[in-house]
Structures are given as structure tokens and as C-alpha cells.
Amino acid sequence: MGVGVLRRYKDFLPVTDATPQLTLGEGETPLVRSNRLGKELGCDQLYFKLEGCNPTGSFKDRGMVVAFAKALEANSRAVMCASTGNTSASAAAYGAYCDLPAIVLIPKGEVAMGKLAQAMSYGATIIMVNGNFDVALELVRDFTFKHEVTLVNSVNPDRIEGQKTAAFEVVDDLGEAPDFLFIPVGNAGNIVAYWKGFKEYKAAGLSHKLPRMMGFQAEGAAPIVNGAPVSNPQTIASAIRIGNPASWQGALDARDASGGVIDSVSDDEILDAYRLMASKEGIFCEPASAASVAGLIKLRKAGLDLAGRRVVCIITGNGLKDPDLAVTSAVNQPIEVEPTMEALESIGLAKPP
Ligand SMILES: *Cc1c(COP(=O)(O)O)cnc(C)c1O
């Protein structure tokens, strides 16, 4: 029925009687079992968590609903975030829903068309910054420190609280935590949120093990893998084009405590996985989301044995977010014909009966 994460997971969230019960229907996203890719990878229990099914098309809504509820509870007058696109789309939507003005700072020329369209439609105040995401986040941190505006990037702990509910759902659906969780890493809030969620569920006796956390950055934006910030991060996966992740240490902690890895994948590997997801699984995700699948394919090729293992890939956002890339990168181009039977039959679409 779409009760929302605030109500469904109330006992695990910083919710009090004074917290408004907001929901745009976030959460309860499908966990879909792989039909083709898993077999090819020798992984018979591969699942995709479709976070693109959230109200604004990415997992950001889970954290945003909690951040807005707490902001309203604290009588905030406005919220602000820096964003590669999805955070701004989400903040703009909840801003409209709650009548709480949202101010979003986006790096000029770097936000995918679908995300920009959302923020503009929902009516946020959009500030285009001549600089990258990291610069924009720095500005937002300084501004919200100085002025009475609530910061709703994932450095706000309420965002992490909301996002951890996705880990709860994975366990609720599988009846146990998976063996491996593959996830893209940008600002690194989400990997921290999942790890927190898995730990809390286990502590509550609702699962009995913890997954290995397998985080993937894009090669041109891989500060955690390189061990140093990247001043000019570059990748087609704009949602993870981040050179100095806010939750850097938390990501390392999740990796080390879970026996996982944080590795990188190239743009070519991301694009391959992006196309495979759509053409072999019927799942159209955004490029950043495909980094999780690209990471799985990379480690499988390197010899990771997945037989009998339960693997979940987090598909963080919807492919419609970045329609330009979808059209320009597609292998499958439309075939143009005159509107006649002869023309249609001349293509050789089917044999006669
Ligand atoms: C925000 C985002 C990410 C990265 O998540 P972090 O918490 O910044 O690591 C990955 N994919 C999509 C689609 C996103 O919107």
C-alpha cells in the first residue's frame, strides 16, 4: 500500500510522536531474481534491488523522507543540498510535498537531463555552480553552518538512517542477509547506510549473518581505491562522479568489518553492464547503478566463486534519468521504413508460416 519507510521501520528510525509521518511512497522496492546474467556468471542466486522504483527514481528518497521529517520537526524553514542530480530531484520533490523550500546546488553542465527536469518541475531553487560536486558540497556545508538552513546531503545522519531501510527490505525479502552486496560508491553514504542496516537487523535477531560489502567506484573517480582525493573526477556515471567522498572513512570501515572490497570499474565496463542489464534482464538503470553489476562481472572474471552464494546488486537509479546517454550509447538503432508491407517484409523480420 506504500506506507513509506517512516512508518514501516519506525522502530529502527529516529521517529518520535512529534515526527510528521510523511510519505511519497518510498521504499518497498522490488528484489528481482536474475533470469539470465546470473546463469552466465555461475551465480544461481543473483538478485537486483530496484531502487529506481522509488518515487523520484532513485534510493535518495529513503533518506530524504527522514531528513525532511526531522527538518519539519525542528521547525526548519528551508533545506539545501549539493547534488550530482538525484539528491536534488529528491529534495525538490519532498520540498514540494511538504511545502518546505528546497535549494539545490548542482555542478554546471554535469547533471543528467532527467534529473534536472525533475528538480525544475518540482520547483526547487536551482543554483548552478561553476565547479564540480565536491566544490558544491563544500559551499553547502559552509552556507548551512552559517545560516538557518537544513543540510540534506548524506552528511546529515537522518539521510543514512532512512537509506539503511533498503538493507532491512533485502533481509525481509530473502529471509536472511545475502552473502555479497554489490553497490556503487560515490559520496559513500549509501554503502555506510546498508552496512548499518544489516548490522542493526542482525543485532535485533532478524538475521544471522552479515554480507560482504562490495563497493565500486568509477575508475576516473576512484579516490577511495587510490587512497587520495581526485581533484577533477571524470566518468560517464555522473551520480558517482565524486572526488572526495564525505563518508570515506565509513566506507573503509564497512569494507574492513565485512571482509569486502572497494574497487573500481572502467567506463567501458560500466557501459557494458548498463547495456547487459537492459538487454538481458529487462532492467533499465542509470550508468552509476551499473557499476555494481560491472563490479560483479569484474570479480567473477578474476575468479570469485559465486556458486551457492546469494548475491544482491543494488540498482540505485532508473535509466530514464539519463536519456541522452541511453540514446547515444545504444547498439540497437531504429530501422526506418516506408509505411508499406513490401518495405516491412523486406527487412526479414520473420519467416512465413
Ligand atoms: C547517489 C547515487 C549513487 C551514489 O551513492 P553514494 O551514497 O553517494 O555513494 C549511486 N547511484 C545513484 C543512481 C545515485 O543517485
CSV table of C-alpha atoms and ligand atoms in Angstrom, one decimal:
chain,number,residue,atom,x,y,z
A,1,MET,CA,0.0,0.0,0.0
A,2,GLY,CA,3.0,2.3,0.1
A,3,VAL,CA,3.1,3.1,3.9
A,4,GLY,CA,6.6,4.5,3.5
A,5,VAL,CA,9.8,3.9,5.3
A,6,LEU,CA,9.0,6.2,8.3
A,7,ARG,CA,6.0,4.0,9.3
A,8,ARG,CA,7.2,0.6,8.2
A,9,TYR,CA,10.5,0.8,10.0
A,10,LYS,CA,9.6,3.3,12.8
A,11,ASP,CA,11.2,1.2,15.5
A,12,PHE,CA,14.6,1.5,13.8
A,13,LEU,CA,14.4,5.2,12.9
A,14,PRO,CA,14.8,8.4,14.9
A,15,VAL,CA,11.0,8.8,14.9
A,16,THR,CA,9.1,10.3,17.8
A,17,ASP,CA,5.5,11.3,18.3
A,18,ALA,CA,6.4,14.8,17.1
A,19,THR,CA,7.9,13.5,13.8
A,20,PRO,CA,5.5,14.1,10.9
A,21,GLN,CA,4.5,10.9,9.1
A,22,LEU,CA,5.5,11.9,5.5
A,23,THR,CA,5.5,9.6,2.6
A,24,LEU,CA,5.6,9.8,-1.2
A,25,GLY,CA,5.5,6.0,-1.3
A,26,GLU,CA,9.3,5.5,-0.9
A,27,GLY,CA,10.7,2.0,-0.1
A,28,GLU,CA,9.2,-1.4,-0.7
A,29,THR,CA,11.2,-1.7,-3.9
A,30,PRO,CA,11.3,-5.0,-5.8
A,31,LEU,CA,14.1,-7.5,-5.3
A,32,VAL,CA,14.1,-9.2,-8.7
A,33,ARG,CA,15.9,-12.5,-9.3
A,34,SER,CA,18.2,-12.6,-12.3
A,35,ASN,CA,16.9,-14.6,-15.2
A,36,ARG,CA,19.9,-14.7,-17.5
A,37,LEU,CA,23.0,-12.9,-16.2
A,38,GLY,CA,23.2,-15.0,-13.0
A,39,LYS,CA,23.4,-18.2,-15.0
A,40,GLU,CA,26.1,-16.8,-17.2
A,41,LEU,CA,28.1,-15.8,-14.2
A,42,GLY,CA,27.7,-19.1,-12.4
A,43,CYS,CA,25.6,-17.4,-9.7
A,44,ASP,CA,22.3,-19.1,-9.4
A,45,GLN,CA,21.0,-16.8,-6.7
A,46,LEU,CA,21.6,-13.3,-8.1
A,47,TYR,CA,19.1,-10.6,-7.2
A,48,PHE,CA,18.7,-7.0,-8.2
A,49,LYS,CA,17.3,-4.4,-5.8
A,50,LEU,CA,15.4,-2.0,-8.0
A,51,GLU,CA,15.9,1.3,-6.2
A,52,GLY,CA,14.9,3.1,-9.4
A,53,CYS,CA,11.3,2.2,-8.4
A,54,ASN,CA,11.3,4.9,-5.6
A,55,PRO,CA,9.1,7.9,-6.2
A,56,THR,CA,11.7,10.1,-7.8
A,57,GLY,CA,13.6,7.2,-9.4
A,58,SER,CA,16.5,6.7,-7.0
A,59,PHE,CA,17.2,5.5,-3.5
A,60,LYS,CA,17.7,9.1,-2.3
A,61,ASP,CA,14.0,9.2,-1.4
A,62,ARG,CA,14.5,6.8,1.5
A,63,GLY,CA,16.9,9.2,3.2
A,64,MET,CA,15.2,12.3,2.1
A,65,VAL,CA,11.9,11.5,3.7
A,66,VAL,CA,13.5,11.1,7.0
A,67,ALA,CA,15.7,14.2,6.6
A,68,PHE,CA,12.5,16.2,5.7
A,69,ALA,CA,10.5,14.8,8.6
A,70,LYS,CA,13.2,15.7,11.1
A,71,ALA,CA,13.7,19.1,9.5
A,72,LEU,CA,10.0,19.8,9.9
A,73,GLU,CA,10.0,18.5,13.4
A,74,ALA,CA,12.8,21.0,14.1
A,75,ASN,CA,10.8,23.9,12.5
A,76,SER,CA,13.3,24.3,9.7
A,77,ARG,CA,12.4,27.0,7.1
A,78,ALA,CA,14.4,25.7,4.2
A,79,VAL,CA,16.7,22.8,3.2
A,80,MET,CA,19.8,22.8,1.0
A,81,CYS,CA,21.9,20.2,-0.8
A,82,ALA,CA,24.7,19.8,-3.3
A,83,SER,CA,23.9,17.2,-5.9
A,84,THR,CA,25.0,15.3,-8.9
A,85,GLY,CA,21.3,15.2,-9.8
A,86,ASN,CA,19.3,12.6,-7.8
A,87,THR,CA,19.6,14.2,-4.4
A,88,SER,CA,18.3,17.5,-5.9
A,89,ALA,CA,15.4,15.7,-7.6
A,90,SER,CA,14.5,14.0,-4.4
A,91,ALA,CA,14.9,17.1,-2.2
A,92,ALA,CA,12.8,19.1,-4.7
A,93,ALA,CA,10.0,16.5,-4.6
A,94,TYR,CA,9.8,16.3,-0.8
A,95,GLY,CA,10.1,20.1,-0.7
A,96,ALA,CA,7.0,20.4,-2.9
A,97,TYR,CA,5.2,17.7,-0.9
A,98,CYS,CA,6.0,19.3,2.5
A,99,ASP,CA,5.9,23.0,1.4
A,100,LEU,CA,9.4,23.4,2.6
A,101,PRO,CA,11.6,25.3,0.2
A,102,ALA,CA,14.5,23.3,-1.3
A,103,ILE,CA,17.6,25.0,-2.6
A,104,VAL,CA,19.9,22.7,-4.7
A,105,LEU,CA,23.4,23.4,-5.9
A,106,ILE,CA,24.4,21.5,-9.0
A,107,PRO,CA,27.6,21.4,-10.9
A,108,LYS,CA,27.1,23.3,-14.1
A,109,GLY,CA,26.8,21.0,-17.2
A,110,GLU,CA,27.2,17.8,-15.2
A,111,VAL,CA,23.7,16.8,-14.3
A,112,ALA,CA,21.8,14.3,-16.4
A,113,MET,CA,18.8,15.7,-18.2
A,114,GLY,CA,16.1,13.6,-16.4
A,115,LYS,CA,17.3,14.7,-13.0
A,116,LEU,CA,17.5,18.4,-14.0
A,117,ALA,CA,14.0,18.1,-15.5
A,118,GLN,CA,12.7,16.7,-12.1
A,119,ALA,CA,14.3,19.4,-10.0
A,120,MET,CA,12.9,22.1,-12.3
A,121,SER,CA,9.4,20.6,-12.4
A,122,TYR,CA,9.1,20.2,-8.6
A,123,GLY,CA,10.0,23.8,-8.3
A,124,ALA,CA,13.3,23.8,-6.3
A,125,THR,CA,15.5,26.8,-6.3
A,126,ILE,CA,18.3,25.6,-8.6
A,127,ILE,CA,21.8,27.1,-8.3
A,128,MET,CA,24.2,26.1,-11.0
A,129,VAL,CA,27.8,26.2,-9.7
A,130,ASN,CA,30.8,26.7,-11.9
A,131,GLY,CA,32.6,23.8,-10.3
A,132,ASN,CA,32.2,20.1,-9.6
A,133,PHE,CA,30.1,18.3,-7.0
A,134,ASP,CA,32.8,18.4,-4.3
A,135,VAL,CA,33.1,22.2,-4.6
A,136,ALA,CA,29.3,22.5,-4.4
A,137,LEU,CA,29.1,20.3,-1.3
A,138,GLU,CA,31.9,22.4,0.4
A,139,LEU,CA,29.8,25.5,-0.3
A,140,VAL,CA,26.6,24.0,1.0
A,141,ARG,CA,28.4,22.8,4.2
A,142,ASP,CA,29.7,26.3,4.8
A,143,PHE,CA,26.4,28.0,4.0
A,144,THR,CA,24.3,25.8,6.2
A,145,PHE,CA,26.8,26.2,9.0
A,146,LYS,CA,26.4,29.9,8.8
A,147,HIS,CA,22.7,30.2,8.0
A,148,GLU,CA,19.5,28.7,9.4
A,149,VAL,CA,19.0,26.2,6.5
A,150,THR,CA,19.0,22.4,7.0
A,151,LEU,CA,21.7,20.5,5.2
A,152,VAL,CA,20.1,17.4,3.5
A,153,ASN,CA,23.2,15.8,1.9
A,154,SER,CA,24.1,12.4,3.3
A,155,VAL,CA,26.4,14.0,5.8
A,156,ASN,CA,23.1,14.6,7.6
A,157,PRO,CA,22.7,11.4,9.7
A,158,ASP,CA,18.9,11.3,9.0
A,159,ARG,CA,19.7,10.5,5.4
A,160,ILE,CA,21.7,7.5,6.4
A,161,GLU,CA,19.0,6.4,8.8
A,162,GLY,CA,16.4,6.4,6.0
A,163,GLN,CA,18.7,4.7,3.5
A,164,LYS,CA,19.5,1.8,5.8
A,165,THR,CA,15.9,0.6,5.4
A,166,ALA,CA,16.8,-0.8,2.0
A,167,ALA,CA,19.1,-3.3,3.8
A,168,PHE,CA,16.1,-4.2,6.0
A,169,GLU,CA,14.0,-4.9,2.9
A,170,VAL,CA,16.6,-7.1,1.4
A,171,VAL,CA,16.6,-9.3,4.6
A,172,ASP,CA,12.8,-9.2,4.8
A,173,ASP,CA,12.6,-10.5,1.3
A,174,LEU,CA,15.3,-13.1,1.4
A,175,GLY,CA,14.7,-14.2,5.0
A,176,GLU,CA,18.4,-13.7,5.7
A,177,ALA,CA,21.2,-11.3,4.7
A,178,PRO,CA,22.9,-12.2,1.4
A,179,ASP,CA,26.5,-13.4,1.1
A,180,PHE,CA,27.6,-10.5,-1.0
A,181,LEU,CA,26.2,-7.0,-1.6
A,182,PHE,CA,27.4,-5.1,-4.6
A,183,ILE,CA,26.9,-1.4,-4.6
A,184,PRO,CA,28.1,1.7,-6.5
A,185,VAL,CA,30.1,4.2,-4.4
A,186,GLY,CA,30.1,7.9,-4.9
A,187,ASN,CA,29.9,10.1,-1.8
A,188,ALA,CA,29.8,6.7,0.0
A,189,GLY,CA,26.7,7.4,2.2
A,190,ASN,CA,24.8,4.5,0.8
A,191,ILE,CA,27.3,1.8,1.4
A,192,VAL,CA,27.5,3.1,5.0
A,193,ALA,CA,23.7,3.1,5.3
A,194,TYR,CA,23.4,-0.5,4.1
A,195,TRP,CA,26.1,-1.7,6.4
A,196,LYS,CA,24.4,0.0,9.3
A,197,GLY,CA,21.1,-1.6,8.3
A,198,PHE,CA,22.5,-5.1,8.1
A,199,LYS,CA,24.2,-4.7,11.5
A,200,GLU,CA,21.1,-3.4,13.2
A,201,TYR,CA,18.9,-6.2,11.8
A,202,LYS,CA,21.4,-8.8,13.0
A,203,ALA,CA,21.6,-7.2,16.4
A,204,ALA,CA,17.8,-7.3,16.6
A,205,GLY,CA,17.9,-11.1,15.8
A,206,LEU,CA,16.2,-10.6,12.4
A,207,SER,CA,19.1,-12.0,10.5
A,208,HIS,CA,22.0,-14.2,11.5
A,209,LYS,CA,24.8,-13.1,9.2
A,210,LEU,CA,26.3,-10.1,7.5
A,211,PRO,CA,27.1,-9.7,3.8
A,212,ARG,CA,30.5,-8.9,2.4
A,213,MET,CA,30.2,-5.3,1.2
A,214,MET,CA,31.5,-4.9,-2.3
A,215,GLY,CA,31.7,-1.2,-3.3
A,216,PHE,CA,32.6,0.0,-6.8
A,217,GLN,CA,33.8,3.4,-7.9
A,218,ALA,CA,34.3,4.6,-11.4
A,219,GLU,CA,38.0,4.4,-12.5
A,220,GLY,CA,38.2,8.2,-13.2
A,221,ALA,CA,36.5,9.0,-9.9
A,222,ALA,CA,38.1,6.4,-7.5
A,223,PRO,CA,39.6,8.3,-4.6
A,224,ILE,CA,38.9,5.5,-2.1
A,225,VAL,CA,40.6,3.0,-4.3
A,226,ASN,CA,43.5,5.3,-5.0
A,227,GLY,CA,43.8,6.4,-1.4
A,228,ALA,CA,43.7,10.1,-2.3
A,229,PRO,CA,41.1,12.7,-3.4
A,230,VAL,CA,40.6,13.2,-7.1
A,231,SER,CA,40.5,16.9,-8.0
A,232,ASN,CA,38.9,16.5,-11.4
A,233,PRO,CA,36.8,13.3,-11.3
A,234,GLN,CA,35.7,12.0,-14.7
A,235,THR,CA,33.2,9.3,-15.6
A,236,ILE,CA,30.1,8.8,-17.7
A,237,ALA,CA,28.4,7.7,-14.5
A,238,SER,CA,27.5,11.2,-13.3
A,239,ALA,CA,25.9,10.0,-10.0
A,240,ILE,CA,29.3,8.7,-8.8
A,241,ARG,CA,31.5,11.5,-10.3
A,242,ILE,CA,32.8,12.5,-6.9
A,243,GLY,CA,36.4,13.1,-6.0
A,244,ASN,CA,36.3,13.5,-2.2
A,245,PRO,CA,33.6,11.3,-0.6
A,246,ALA,CA,32.0,12.7,2.6
A,247,SER,CA,31.7,9.2,4.0
A,248,TRP,CA,35.1,8.0,3.0
A,249,GLN,CA,36.1,6.5,6.4
A,250,GLY,CA,32.7,4.9,6.9
A,251,ALA,CA,33.1,3.1,3.5
A,252,LEU,CA,36.5,1.8,4.6
A,253,ASP,CA,35.0,0.6,7.9
A,254,ALA,CA,32.2,-1.2,6.1
A,255,ARG,CA,34.7,-2.8,3.8
A,256,ASP,CA,37.1,-3.9,6.5
A,257,ALA,CA,34.5,-5.1,9.0
A,258,SER,CA,32.6,-7.1,6.4
A,259,GLY,CA,35.6,-8.7,4.6
A,260,GLY,CA,34.6,-6.8,1.5
A,261,VAL,CA,36.3,-4.7,-1.1
A,262,ILE,CA,36.2,-1.2,-2.6
A,263,ASP,CA,37.4,-1.5,-6.1
A,264,SER,CA,36.9,0.4,-9.4
A,265,VAL,CA,35.4,-0.3,-12.8
A,266,SER,CA,36.2,1.5,-16.1
A,267,ASP,CA,33.6,3.4,-18.0
A,268,ASP,CA,33.7,0.7,-20.7
A,269,GLU,CA,32.9,-1.9,-18.0
A,270,ILE,CA,30.1,0.3,-16.7
A,271,LEU,CA,28.7,0.8,-20.1
A,272,ASP,CA,28.8,-3.0,-20.9
A,273,ALA,CA,27.0,-3.8,-17.6
A,274,TYR,CA,24.5,-1.0,-18.3
A,275,ARG,CA,23.7,-2.5,-21.7
A,276,LEU,CA,23.6,-6.0,-20.3
A,277,MET,CA,21.1,-5.1,-17.6
A,278,ALA,CA,18.7,-3.6,-20.1
A,279,SER,CA,19.2,-6.2,-23.0
A,280,LYS,CA,19.5,-9.4,-20.9
A,281,GLU,CA,17.4,-8.6,-17.8
A,282,GLY,CA,14.9,-6.0,-18.9
A,283,ILE,CA,16.2,-3.6,-16.3
A,284,PHE,CA,17.0,-0.1,-17.5
A,285,CYS,CA,19.2,1.5,-14.9
A,286,GLU,CA,21.3,4.6,-14.9
A,287,PRO,CA,25.0,4.2,-15.6
A,288,ALA,CA,26.1,4.7,-12.0
A,289,SER,CA,23.8,1.8,-10.9
A,290,ALA,CA,25.5,-0.5,-13.5
A,291,ALA,CA,28.8,-0.1,-11.6
A,292,SER,CA,27.5,-2.6,-9.1
A,293,VAL,CA,26.9,-5.2,-11.8
A,294,ALA,CA,30.2,-4.2,-13.6
A,295,GLY,CA,32.0,-4.9,-10.3
A,296,LEU,CA,30.3,-8.3,-10.0
A,297,ILE,CA,31.4,-9.2,-13.6
A,298,LYS,CA,34.9,-8.0,-13.0
A,299,LEU,CA,35.4,-10.0,-9.8
A,300,ARG,CA,33.8,-13.1,-11.4
A,301,LYS,CA,36.3,-12.9,-14.2
A,302,ALA,CA,39.1,-12.5,-11.6
A,303,GLY,CA,38.0,-15.9,-10.2
A,304,LEU,CA,35.5,-15.0,-7.4
A,305,ASP,CA,33.4,-18.2,-6.9
A,306,LEU,CA,29.8,-17.5,-6.6
A,307,ALA,CA,28.4,-21.0,-6.7
A,308,GLY,CA,25.7,-21.4,-4.0
A,309,ARG,CA,26.2,-17.8,-2.9
A,310,ARG,CA,23.4,-15.3,-2.6
A,311,VAL,CA,24.3,-12.1,-4.3
A,312,VAL,CA,22.4,-8.8,-4.3
A,313,CYS,CA,23.3,-5.9,-6.7
A,314,ILE,CA,21.9,-2.6,-5.7
A,315,ILE,CA,20.4,-0.9,-8.8
A,316,THR,CA,20.4,2.6,-7.4
A,317,GLY,CA,18.6,4.6,-10.1
A,318,ASN,CA,16.3,4.5,-13.1
A,319,GLY,CA,17.7,4.6,-16.6
A,320,LEU,CA,15.3,7.3,-17.7
A,321,LYS,CA,17.3,9.7,-15.6
A,322,ASP,CA,19.9,9.9,-18.3
A,323,PRO,CA,18.1,9.5,-21.7
A,324,ASP,CA,20.9,11.2,-23.6
A,325,LEU,CA,23.4,8.6,-22.7
A,326,ALA,CA,20.9,5.8,-23.4
A,327,VAL,CA,20.3,7.0,-27.0
A,328,THR,CA,23.9,7.8,-27.9
A,329,SER,CA,25.3,4.6,-26.4
A,330,ALA,CA,22.7,2.2,-27.7
A,331,VAL,CA,23.9,-0.6,-30.0
A,332,ASN,CA,20.4,-1.2,-31.2
A,333,GLN,CA,19.3,1.6,-33.5
A,334,PRO,CA,15.8,2.1,-35.0
A,335,ILE,CA,15.2,0.8,-38.6
A,336,GLU,CA,13.5,3.3,-40.8
A,337,VAL,CA,10.9,2.2,-43.4
A,338,GLU,CA,8.3,3.5,-45.8
A,339,PRO,CA,4.8,2.6,-44.5
A,340,THR,CA,4.2,-0.3,-46.8
A,341,MET,CA,4.0,-4.1,-46.4
A,342,GLU,CA,6.8,-4.6,-49.0
A,343,ALA,CA,9.1,-2.4,-47.1
A,344,LEU,CA,8.3,-4.1,-43.8
A,345,GLU,CA,8.7,-7.6,-45.3
A,346,SER,CA,12.0,-6.6,-47.0
A,347,ILE,CA,13.7,-6.3,-43.6
A,348,GLY,CA,13.4,-10.1,-42.9
A,349,LEU,CA,11.7,-9.9,-39.5
A,350,ALA,CA,10.0,-13.3,-39.6
A,351,LYS,CA,9.8,-16.4,-41.8
A,352,PRO,CA,6.4,-17.1,-43.4
A,353,PRO,CA,4.4,-19.8,-41.6
B,1,LIG,C1,23.7,9.0,-5.2
B,1,LIG,C2,23.8,7.9,-6.1
B,1,LIG,C3,24.9,6.9,-6.0
B,1,LIG,C4,26.0,7.0,-5.1
B,1,LIG,O1,25.6,6.9,-3.7
B,1,LIG,P1,26.5,7.5,-2.6
B,1,LIG,O2,25.7,7.4,-1.4
B,1,LIG,O3,26.8,8.9,-3.0
B,1,LIG,O4,27.7,6.6,-2.6
B,1,LIG,C5,24.8,5.9,-6.9
B,1,LIG,N1,23.9,5.7,-7.9
B,1,LIG,C6,22.9,6.6,-8.0
B,1,LIG,C7,21.8,6.4,-9.0
B,1,LIG,C8,22.8,7.7,-7.1
B,1,LIG,O5,21.8,8.6,-7.2
